[in-house]
Short mmCIF file of C-alpha atoms in Angstrom, two decimals:
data_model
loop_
_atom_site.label_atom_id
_atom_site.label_comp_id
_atom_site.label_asym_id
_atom_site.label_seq_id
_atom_site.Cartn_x
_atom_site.Cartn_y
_atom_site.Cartn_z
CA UNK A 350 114.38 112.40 70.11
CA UNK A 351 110.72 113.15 71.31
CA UNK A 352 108.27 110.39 72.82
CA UNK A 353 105.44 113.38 72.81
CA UNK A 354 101.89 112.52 72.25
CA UNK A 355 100.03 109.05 71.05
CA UNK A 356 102.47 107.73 68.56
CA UNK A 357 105.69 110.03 69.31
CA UNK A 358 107.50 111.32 66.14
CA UNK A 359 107.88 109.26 63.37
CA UNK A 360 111.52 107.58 63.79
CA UNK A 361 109.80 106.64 66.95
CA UNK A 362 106.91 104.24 65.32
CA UNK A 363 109.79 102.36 63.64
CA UNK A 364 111.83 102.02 66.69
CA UNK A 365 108.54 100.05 68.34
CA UNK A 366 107.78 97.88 65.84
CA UNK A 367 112.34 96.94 65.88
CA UNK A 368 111.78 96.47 68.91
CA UNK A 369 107.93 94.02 69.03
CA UNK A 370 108.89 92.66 65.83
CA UNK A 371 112.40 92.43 65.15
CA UNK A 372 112.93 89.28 63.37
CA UNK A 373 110.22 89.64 61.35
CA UNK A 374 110.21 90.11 57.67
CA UNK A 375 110.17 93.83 57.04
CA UNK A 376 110.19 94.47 53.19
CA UNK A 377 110.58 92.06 50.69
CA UNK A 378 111.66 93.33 47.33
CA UNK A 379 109.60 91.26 44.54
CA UNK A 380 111.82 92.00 41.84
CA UNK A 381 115.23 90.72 43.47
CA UNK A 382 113.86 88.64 46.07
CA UNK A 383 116.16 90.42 48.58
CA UNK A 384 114.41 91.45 51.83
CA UNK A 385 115.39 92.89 55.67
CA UNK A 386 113.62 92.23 59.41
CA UNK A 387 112.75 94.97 61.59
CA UNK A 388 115.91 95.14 63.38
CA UNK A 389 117.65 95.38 60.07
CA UNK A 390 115.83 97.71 58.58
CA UNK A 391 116.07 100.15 61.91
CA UNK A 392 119.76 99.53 61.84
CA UNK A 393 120.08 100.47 58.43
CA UNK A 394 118.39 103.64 58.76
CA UNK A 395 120.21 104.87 61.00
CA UNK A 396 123.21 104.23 59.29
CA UNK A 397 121.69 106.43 57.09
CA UNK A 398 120.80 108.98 59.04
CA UNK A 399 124.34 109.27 60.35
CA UNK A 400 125.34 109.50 57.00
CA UNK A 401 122.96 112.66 56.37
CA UNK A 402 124.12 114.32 59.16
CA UNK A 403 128.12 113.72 58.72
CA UNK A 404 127.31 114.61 54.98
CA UNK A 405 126.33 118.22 56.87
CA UNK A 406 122.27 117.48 56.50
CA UNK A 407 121.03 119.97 59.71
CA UNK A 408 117.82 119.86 61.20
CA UNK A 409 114.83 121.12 59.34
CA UNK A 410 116.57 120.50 55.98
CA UNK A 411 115.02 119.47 53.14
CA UNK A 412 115.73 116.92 51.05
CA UNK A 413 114.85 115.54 47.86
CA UNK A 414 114.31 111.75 47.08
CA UNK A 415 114.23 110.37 43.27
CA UNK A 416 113.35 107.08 43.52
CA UNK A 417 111.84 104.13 42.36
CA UNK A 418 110.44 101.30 43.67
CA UNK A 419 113.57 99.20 45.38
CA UNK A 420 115.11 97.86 48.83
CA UNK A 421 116.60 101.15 49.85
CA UNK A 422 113.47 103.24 48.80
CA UNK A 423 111.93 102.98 52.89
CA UNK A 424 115.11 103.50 54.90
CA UNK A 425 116.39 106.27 52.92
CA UNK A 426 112.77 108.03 53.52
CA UNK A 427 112.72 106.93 57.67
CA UNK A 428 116.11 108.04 57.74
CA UNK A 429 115.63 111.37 56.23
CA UNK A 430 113.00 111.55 59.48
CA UNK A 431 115.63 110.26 61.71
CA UNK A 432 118.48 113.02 61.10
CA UNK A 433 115.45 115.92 61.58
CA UNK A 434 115.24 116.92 57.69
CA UNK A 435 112.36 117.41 55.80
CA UNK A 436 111.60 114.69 53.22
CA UNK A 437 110.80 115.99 49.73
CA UNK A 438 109.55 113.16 47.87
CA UNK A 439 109.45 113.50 43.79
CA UNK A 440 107.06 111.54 42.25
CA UNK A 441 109.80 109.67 38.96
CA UNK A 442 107.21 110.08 36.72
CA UNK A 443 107.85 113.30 35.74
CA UNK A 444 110.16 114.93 33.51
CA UNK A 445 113.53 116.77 34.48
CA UNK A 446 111.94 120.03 34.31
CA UNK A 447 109.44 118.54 37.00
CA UNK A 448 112.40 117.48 38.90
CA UNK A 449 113.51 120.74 39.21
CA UNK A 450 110.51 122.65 39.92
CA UNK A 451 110.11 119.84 43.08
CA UNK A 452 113.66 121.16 44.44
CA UNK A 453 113.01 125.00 44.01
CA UNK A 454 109.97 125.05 45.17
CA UNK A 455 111.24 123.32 48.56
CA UNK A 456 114.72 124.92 48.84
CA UNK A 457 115.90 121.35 48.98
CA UNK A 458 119.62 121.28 49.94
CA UNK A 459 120.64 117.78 49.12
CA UNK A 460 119.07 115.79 46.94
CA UNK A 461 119.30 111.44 47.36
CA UNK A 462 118.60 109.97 43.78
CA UNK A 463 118.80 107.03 41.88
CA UNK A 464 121.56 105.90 39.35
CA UNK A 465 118.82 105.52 36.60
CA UNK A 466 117.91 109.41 37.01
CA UNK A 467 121.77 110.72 36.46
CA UNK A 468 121.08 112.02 32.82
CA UNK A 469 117.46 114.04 34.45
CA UNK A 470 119.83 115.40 37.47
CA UNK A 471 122.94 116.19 35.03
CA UNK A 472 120.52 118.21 32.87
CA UNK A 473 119.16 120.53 36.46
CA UNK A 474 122.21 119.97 38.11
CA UNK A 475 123.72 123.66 37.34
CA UNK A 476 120.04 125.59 37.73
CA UNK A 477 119.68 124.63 41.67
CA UNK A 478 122.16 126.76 43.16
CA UNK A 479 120.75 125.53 46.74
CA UNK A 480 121.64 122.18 45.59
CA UNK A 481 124.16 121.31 47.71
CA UNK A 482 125.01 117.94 48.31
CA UNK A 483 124.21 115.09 45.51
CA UNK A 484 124.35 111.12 46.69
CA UNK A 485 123.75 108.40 44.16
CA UNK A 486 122.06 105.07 45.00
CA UNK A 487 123.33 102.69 42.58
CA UNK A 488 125.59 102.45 39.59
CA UNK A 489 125.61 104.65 36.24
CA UNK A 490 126.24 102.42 33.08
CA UNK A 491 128.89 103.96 31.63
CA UNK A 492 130.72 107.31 32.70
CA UNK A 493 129.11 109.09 35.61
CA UNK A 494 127.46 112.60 34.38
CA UNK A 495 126.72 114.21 37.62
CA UNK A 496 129.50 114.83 40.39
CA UNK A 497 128.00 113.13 43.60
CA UNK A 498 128.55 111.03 47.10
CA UNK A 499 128.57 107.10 46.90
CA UNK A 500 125.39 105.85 48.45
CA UNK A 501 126.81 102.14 49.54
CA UNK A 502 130.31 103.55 50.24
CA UNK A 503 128.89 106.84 52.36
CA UNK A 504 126.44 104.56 54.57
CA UNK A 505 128.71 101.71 55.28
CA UNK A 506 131.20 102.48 57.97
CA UNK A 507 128.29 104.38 60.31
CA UNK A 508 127.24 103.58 63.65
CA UNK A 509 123.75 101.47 63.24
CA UNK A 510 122.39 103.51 66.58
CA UNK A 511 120.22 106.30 66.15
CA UNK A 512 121.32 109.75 66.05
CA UNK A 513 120.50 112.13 69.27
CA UNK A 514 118.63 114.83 67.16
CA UNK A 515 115.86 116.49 68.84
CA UNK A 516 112.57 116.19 66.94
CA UNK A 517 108.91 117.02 68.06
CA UNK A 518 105.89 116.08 66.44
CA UNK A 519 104.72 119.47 65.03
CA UNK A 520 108.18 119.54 62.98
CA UNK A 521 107.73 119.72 59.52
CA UNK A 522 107.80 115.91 58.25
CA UNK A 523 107.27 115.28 54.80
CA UNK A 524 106.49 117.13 51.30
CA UNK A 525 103.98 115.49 49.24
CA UNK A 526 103.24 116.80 45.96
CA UNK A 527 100.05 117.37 44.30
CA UNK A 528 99.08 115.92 40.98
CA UNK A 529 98.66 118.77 39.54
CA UNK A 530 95.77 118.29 37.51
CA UNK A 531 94.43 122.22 38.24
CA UNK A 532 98.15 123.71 37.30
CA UNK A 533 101.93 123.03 38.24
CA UNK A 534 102.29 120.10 41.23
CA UNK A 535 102.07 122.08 44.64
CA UNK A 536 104.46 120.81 47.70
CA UNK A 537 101.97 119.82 50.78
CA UNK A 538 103.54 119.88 53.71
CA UNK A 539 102.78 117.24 56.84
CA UNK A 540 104.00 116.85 60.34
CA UNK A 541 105.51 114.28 62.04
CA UNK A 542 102.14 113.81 63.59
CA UNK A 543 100.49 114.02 60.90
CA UNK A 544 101.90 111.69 59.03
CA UNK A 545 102.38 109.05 61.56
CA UNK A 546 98.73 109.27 62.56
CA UNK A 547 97.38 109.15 58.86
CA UNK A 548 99.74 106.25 58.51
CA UNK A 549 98.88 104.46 61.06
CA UNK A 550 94.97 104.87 60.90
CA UNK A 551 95.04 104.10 56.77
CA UNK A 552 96.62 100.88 57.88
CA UNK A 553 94.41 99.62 59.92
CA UNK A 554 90.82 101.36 59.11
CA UNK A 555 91.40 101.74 54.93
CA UNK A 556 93.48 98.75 54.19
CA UNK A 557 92.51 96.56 57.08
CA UNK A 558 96.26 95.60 58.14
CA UNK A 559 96.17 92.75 60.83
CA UNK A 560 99.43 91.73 61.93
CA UNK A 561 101.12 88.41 60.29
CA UNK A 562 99.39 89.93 57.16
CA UNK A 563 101.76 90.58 54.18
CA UNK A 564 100.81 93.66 52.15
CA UNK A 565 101.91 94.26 48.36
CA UNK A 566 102.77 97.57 47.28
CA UNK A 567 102.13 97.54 43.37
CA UNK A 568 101.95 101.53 43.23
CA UNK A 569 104.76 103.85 42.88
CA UNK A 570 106.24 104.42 46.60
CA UNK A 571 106.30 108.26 45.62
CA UNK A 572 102.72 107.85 44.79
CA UNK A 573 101.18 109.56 47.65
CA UNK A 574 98.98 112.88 48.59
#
């Protein structure tokens, strides 16, 4: 853990707002109307993150997210940040060869994706030897194409405290990728510093975020550079 500078690392911003807020309506998910407080949402990650690490995720690893929009979308991503790994996060609207150019191009070793992807991951599935480690949020209609971990059944007998992993804020954060409008999508890589002080100051000096405000995300999540 790290408490270094303005804001600390990025697993720390969530802890403070558990622990101001913690009761509080987090996320609401629009489409099923389920939703989590703070203190949920922190516990959940870290379930998560323990997870990641006793699925062998190490420090510095990086891992892939294919996503959409949905309840598990943000504590997958703040977990990923609270077990030290890298976050690689794919934007959905691309094709499978897209998917796979994401994961080589960021030596991801595990890759977290979404039951509505398994025919895309089945296809790239044998072409990322550094692939390691495949777990699978949801369920596949009909008989399962790609051999991978149980999100629900992997997450739910973890401790909900925080792993000790030691993370500083010029570790590598987050991958962001590039539209790609000049050539192929390019992997941009941002600190834990960076990130939490771009989030934090796009909150409150680009979006105007005061608190008791509730903010709808219409966008992708993955739609960020």
């Amino acid at each position: 853990m790290s408490n270094d500078g303005m804001w600390g690392v990025l697993p720390d911003v969530l802890d403070r707002a558990c622990a101001y807020y913690g009761e509080r309506t987090a996320i609401l998910d629009a489409a099923s109307g389920a939703s989590v407080t703070y203190r949920e949402l922190g516990q959940w990650r870290n379930r998560i993150a323990n997870a990641l690490i006793g699925a062998g995720v190490q420090k510095g690893d990086r891992i892939g997210l294919l996503m959409p929009n949905c309840l598990e979308f943000i504590p997958i991503q703040q977990a990923v940040w609270a077990a030290g790994a890298v976050l690689v996060q794919m934007p959905t609207r691309a094709a499978a060869d897209g998917f796979k150019s994401n994961l080589e191009q960021t030596d991801a070793t595990t890759l977290l994706y979404h039951a509505k992807f398994e025919d895309a991951v089945a296809t790239i599935r044998g072409q990322l030897p550094k692939l390691q480690t495949l777990i699978r949020v949801g369920t596949v209609e009909g008989a399962a194409k790609v051999d991978a971990l149980d999100f629900a059944t992997l997450v739910a007998a973890q401790s909900s405290q925080r792993p000790q992993v030691d993370i500083a804020e010029h570790d590598e954060a987050y991958v962001l990728f590039t539209s790609g409008s000049t050539g192929e999508p390019k992997g941009v890589v941002n600190s834990h510093f960076t990130w939490s002080h771009y989030s934090i100051s796009a909150g409150l000096e680009i979006a105007d975020i005061r608190f008791g405000e509730v903010f709808a995300h219409g966008a992708p999540l993955t739609h960020f550079t």
